[in-house]
Amino acid sequence: MSETELNQPPSVMSKRAQFLAANRGVRVARPGFVLLALPNGGYGKRYGITVTKKIGNAVVRNRMKRRFRALMRDALPESGLPDHDHVLIGREG
């Protein structure tokens, strides 16, 4: 991996179709979240975060999304798969 790829921040997914496409990828379930990963055909490392209303009220969901964004900013450049979409789905726990 070149130095320019490591220094480039991951981009954020915003289209619903991108999230739905990531659902066809690899799924890794953990106690606090589910991680989806799908090759994106050369668009670099991208990430998206989703938390459903089942988790709690808006304050709780936004807090969870802030923590996930911080996690993705820290971990994705080094640990993320190159040219993949990464989606975190918040879970209770």
PDB file of C-alpha atoms in Angstrom:
ATOM      1  CA  MET A   1       0.000   0.000   0.000  1.00  0.00           C
ATOM      2  CA  SER A   2       1.457   3.349  -0.984  1.00  0.00           C
ATOM      3  CA  GLU A   3       1.884   6.263   1.370  1.00  0.00           C
ATOM      4  CA  THR A   4      -0.684   8.365  -0.490  1.00  0.00           C
ATOM      5  CA  GLU A   5      -3.342   5.685   0.067  1.00  0.00           C
ATOM      6  CA  LEU A   6      -2.612   5.635   3.798  1.00  0.00           C
ATOM      7  CA  ASN A   7      -2.807   9.431   4.110  1.00  0.00           C
ATOM      8  CA  GLN A   8      -6.066   9.714   2.193  1.00  0.00           C
ATOM      9  CA  PRO A   9      -9.070   9.856   4.539  1.00  0.00           C
ATOM     10  CA  PRO A  10     -11.920   7.450   3.801  1.00  0.00           C
ATOM     11  CA  SER A  11     -14.912   8.974   2.087  1.00  0.00           C
ATOM     12  CA  VAL A  12     -18.451   8.841   3.433  1.00  0.00           C
ATOM     13  CA  MET A  13     -21.238   6.922   1.737  1.00  0.00           C
ATOM     14  CA  SER A  14     -24.447   8.917   1.416  1.00  0.00           C
ATOM     15  CA  LYS A  15     -26.669   7.167  -1.136  1.00  0.00           C
ATOM     16  CA  ARG A  16     -29.195   4.556  -0.060  1.00  0.00           C
ATOM     17  CA  ALA A  17     -28.219   2.349  -3.010  1.00  0.00           C
ATOM     18  CA  GLN A  18     -24.650   2.137  -1.689  1.00  0.00           C
ATOM     19  CA  PHE A  19     -25.896   0.911   1.688  1.00  0.00           C
ATOM     20  CA  LEU A  20     -28.185  -1.656   0.056  1.00  0.00           C
ATOM     21  CA  ALA A  21     -25.337  -2.895  -2.143  1.00  0.00           C
ATOM     22  CA  ALA A  22     -23.072  -3.330   0.912  1.00  0.00           C
ATOM     23  CA  ASN A  23     -25.690  -5.668   2.365  1.00  0.00           C
ATOM     24  CA  ARG A  24     -24.659  -8.253  -0.263  1.00  0.00           C
ATOM     25  CA  GLY A  25     -21.087  -8.289   1.072  1.00  0.00           C
ATOM     26  CA  VAL A  26     -19.337  -9.949   3.985  1.00  0.00           C
ATOM     27  CA  ARG A  27     -21.149  -9.608   7.324  1.00  0.00           C
ATOM     28  CA  VAL A  28     -19.303  -9.671  10.657  1.00  0.00           C
ATOM     29  CA  ALA A  29     -21.497  -9.499  13.771  1.00  0.00           C
ATOM     30  CA  ARG A  30     -20.138  -8.208  17.077  1.00  0.00           C
ATOM     31  CA  PRO A  31     -21.941  -7.401  20.349  1.00  0.00           C
ATOM     32  CA  GLY A  32     -22.264  -3.642  19.661  1.00  0.00           C
ATOM     33  CA  PHE A  33     -22.458  -3.530  15.869  1.00  0.00           C
ATOM     34  CA  VAL A  34     -22.567  -5.398  12.573  1.00  0.00           C
ATOM     35  CA  LEU A  35     -19.865  -4.641   9.992  1.00  0.00           C
ATOM     36  CA  LEU A  36     -20.623  -5.080   6.296  1.00  0.00           C
ATOM     37  CA  ALA A  37     -17.843  -4.991   3.683  1.00  0.00           C
ATOM     38  CA  LEU A  38     -18.199  -5.121  -0.101  1.00  0.00           C
ATOM     39  CA  PRO A  39     -15.695  -4.403  -2.914  1.00  0.00           C
ATOM     40  CA  ASN A  40     -16.647  -1.140  -4.630  1.00  0.00           C
ATOM     41  CA  GLY A  41     -14.701  -1.355  -7.877  1.00  0.00           C
ATOM     42  CA  GLY A  42     -11.899   1.128  -7.245  1.00  0.00           C
ATOM     43  CA  TYR A  43     -13.620   3.952  -5.356  1.00  0.00           C
ATOM     44  CA  GLY A  44     -11.230   3.680  -2.412  1.00  0.00           C
ATOM     45  CA  LYS A  45     -12.172   3.120   1.212  1.00  0.00           C
ATOM     46  CA  ARG A  46     -15.685   4.352   1.921  1.00  0.00           C
ATOM     47  CA  TYR A  47     -17.770   4.013   5.045  1.00  0.00           C
ATOM     48  CA  GLY A  48     -21.336   4.464   6.162  1.00  0.00           C
ATOM     49  CA  ILE A  49     -23.060   4.335   9.530  1.00  0.00           C
ATOM     50  CA  THR A  50     -26.654   3.484  10.310  1.00  0.00           C
ATOM     51  CA  VAL A  51     -28.486   3.209  13.628  1.00  0.00           C
ATOM     52  CA  THR A  52     -32.172   2.284  13.730  1.00  0.00           C
ATOM     53  CA  LYS A  53     -34.847   3.749  15.973  1.00  0.00           C
ATOM     54  CA  LYS A  54     -34.996   0.455  17.880  1.00  0.00           C
ATOM     55  CA  ILE A  55     -31.778   1.509  19.631  1.00  0.00           C
ATOM     56  CA  GLY A  56     -33.247   4.501  21.443  1.00  0.00           C
ATOM     57  CA  ASN A  57     -34.179   8.141  21.113  1.00  0.00           C
ATOM     58  CA  ALA A  58     -32.346  10.662  18.933  1.00  0.00           C
ATOM     59  CA  VAL A  59     -29.817  11.535  21.632  1.00  0.00           C
ATOM     60  CA  VAL A  60     -28.764   7.906  22.054  1.00  0.00           C
ATOM     61  CA  ARG A  61     -28.622   7.262  18.287  1.00  0.00           C
ATOM     62  CA  ASN A  62     -26.574  10.397  17.608  1.00  0.00           C
ATOM     63  CA  ARG A  63     -24.135   9.553  20.411  1.00  0.00           C
ATOM     64  CA  MET A  64     -23.656   6.095  18.911  1.00  0.00           C
ATOM     65  CA  LYS A  65     -23.097   7.569  15.430  1.00  0.00           C
ATOM     66  CA  ARG A  66     -20.507  10.039  16.794  1.00  0.00           C
ATOM     67  CA  ARG A  67     -18.599   7.185  18.416  1.00  0.00           C
ATOM     68  CA  PHE A  68     -18.772   5.096  15.238  1.00  0.00           C
ATOM     69  CA  ARG A  69     -17.490   8.035  13.149  1.00  0.00           C
ATOM     70  CA  ALA A  70     -14.532   8.452  15.511  1.00  0.00           C
ATOM     71  CA  LEU A  71     -13.857   4.716  15.331  1.00  0.00           C
ATOM     72  CA  MET A  72     -13.934   4.761  11.531  1.00  0.00           C
ATOM     73  CA  ARG A  73     -11.639   7.802  11.297  1.00  0.00           C
ATOM     74  CA  ASP A  74      -9.095   6.094  13.563  1.00  0.00           C
ATOM     75  CA  ALA A  75      -9.256   2.460  12.437  1.00  0.00           C
ATOM     76  CA  LEU A  76     -10.288   2.466   8.781  1.00  0.00           C
ATOM     77  CA  PRO A  77      -7.166   4.024   7.195  1.00  0.00           C
ATOM     78  CA  GLU A  78      -4.901   1.305   8.634  1.00  0.00           C
ATOM     79  CA  SER A  79      -7.246  -1.656   9.070  1.00  0.00           C
ATOM     80  CA  GLY A  80      -9.869  -1.179   6.379  1.00  0.00           C
ATOM     81  CA  LEU A  81      -9.901  -3.186   3.189  1.00  0.00           C
ATOM     82  CA  PRO A  82      -8.703  -1.203   0.150  1.00  0.00           C
ATOM     83  CA  ASP A  83     -11.381  -0.362  -2.430  1.00  0.00           C
ATOM     84  CA  HIS A  84     -14.212  -1.608  -0.201  1.00  0.00           C
ATOM     85  CA  ASP A  85     -17.366  -0.103   1.238  1.00  0.00           C
ATOM     86  CA  HIS A  86     -17.614  -0.521   5.018  1.00  0.00           C
ATOM     87  CA  VAL A  87     -20.984  -0.123   6.749  1.00  0.00           C
ATOM     88  CA  LEU A  88     -21.474  -0.158  10.521  1.00  0.00           C
ATOM     89  CA  ILE A  89     -24.949  -0.992  11.762  1.00  0.00           C
ATOM     90  CA  GLY A  90     -25.503  -0.091  15.425  1.00  0.00           C
ATOM     91  CA  ARG A  91     -26.873  -2.739  17.776  1.00  0.00           C
ATOM     92  CA  GLU A  92     -27.929  -2.731  21.402  1.00  0.00           C
ATOM     93  CA  GLY A  93     -25.283  -3.827  23.818  1.00  0.00           C
TER      94      GLY A  93
END
